[in-house]
């Protein structure tokens, strides 16, 4: 008998067919108030769960007594209660690697858009306000050859360093808990403390996972350490920063601008002060959102799920 798996996120048809070769798939294109009860009912006999973003915690797991594998179609797994999954012997997996280049493209887009004020000037032109040669107050700042600090030089961080260093001639500072020799050798990245990075960078790019150790790791003290001309970029998770402290730093002109793909609450509340700041460029958590990359992530998530259900060690098991 094929193992029953529940997919709770819109999936590419080819990936669903691939899953159906070995599994009985119950498919929810998305979860909402109407179908959530049915979803919980389906979990009763599910041996696998595949999607992203849903809190896989005690409340959910209590509805899923047969669960063997939870597979995220994302690299971040802050939605998983890892200690509880371990306690229950449930294998957890994610999708690192396949999205690095796409997310790095998005981050370079945020850096350029913020520094050169592209969305703001786009609005200015479209509103018919371009009447004369632009005054200096509307100029941007250079990106090329400025110092980029990367907090979290992992898969995505290294792909950002490659673009910034080889393409834009940017010297790279980075901070991790451990050294990244590849980034040092290939992109001349210099390892430093968090404080040295914040004080020495023109652009600070945050790319760590969200976990109890990193939650609010960037707050009032850290923004105060940045240059007044510094630009802050976050594509990790909104809760890795103290969002109120970022708002304050921008309001008090302690930093110049910010580019954000992620927020403490998603979708972001319409009255969040960040949304009314001209010097803040926002995206709706789309770091990896190209069709090509999302298919690769879905396929990898499906492969992880199947490997786990077969009793093997999936390629991307979370330890
Ligand atoms: N906006 C989007 O669409 C996307 C967001 N993400 C987010 O970005 C995160 C990173 O992705 P990815 O690069 O693939 O992950 P990796 O695991 O490859 O890299 C994470 C890096 O963060 C460092 N790190 C972890 N903990 C700390 C800490 N306490 N202090 C300093 N550095 C730390 C790690 O180094 P070390 O262990 O040595 O400290 C590592 O270099 C994901 O977990 C996800 O939350 C990822 C992809 C897309
Ligand atoms: O946010 C996206 C991810 O893959 O993590």
JSON list of C-alpha atoms in Angstrom, two decimals, residues 56 60 93 103 137 146 149 183 185 198 229-230 249 259 275 288 302:
[
{"chain": "A", "resi": 56, "resn": "UNK", "atom": "CA", "xyz": [4.61, 22.10, 12.82]},
{"chain": "A", "resi": 60, "resn": "UNK", "atom": "CA", "xyz": [-0.50, 20.05, 14.84]},
{"chain": "A", "resi": 93, "resn": "UNK", "atom": "CA", "xyz": [13.93, 17.97, 5.94]},
{"chain": "A", "resi": 103, "resn": "UNK", "atom": "CA", "xyz": [17.80, 34.49, -3.59]},
{"chain": "A", "resi": 137, "resn": "UNK", "atom": "CA", "xyz": [18.69, 65.64, -3.00]},
{"chain": "A", "resi": 146, "resn": "UNK", "atom": "CA", "xyz": [31.50, 49.95, -1.21]},
{"chain": "A", "resi": 149, "resn": "UNK", "atom": "CA", "xyz": [28.92, 43.09, 5.42]},
{"chain": "A", "resi": 183, "resn": "UNK", "atom": "CA", "xyz": [34.12, 32.77, 0.77]},
{"chain": "A", "resi": 185, "resn": "UNK", "atom": "CA", "xyz": [39.42, 32.27, -0.72]},
{"chain": "A", "resi": 198, "resn": "UNK", "atom": "CA", "xyz": [28.30, 46.73, 11.61]},
{"chain": "A", "resi": 229, "resn": "UNK", "atom": "CA", "xyz": [25.09, 56.32, 5.67]},
{"chain": "A", "resi": 230, "resn": "UNK", "atom": "CA", "xyz": [24.61, 52.55, 6.06]},
{"chain": "A", "resi": 249, "resn": "UNK", "atom": "CA", "xyz": [16.78, 53.80, 13.57]},
{"chain": "A", "resi": 259, "resn": "UNK", "atom": "CA", "xyz": [15.65, 46.84, 1.84]},
{"chain": "A", "resi": 275, "resn": "UNK", "atom": "CA", "xyz": [5.53, 50.82, 4.47]},
{"chain": "A", "resi": 288, "resn": "UNK", "atom": "CA", "xyz": [13.29, 32.36, -4.17]},
{"chain": "A", "resi": 302, "resn": "UNK", "atom": "CA", "xyz": [9.38, 15.54, -2.66]}
]
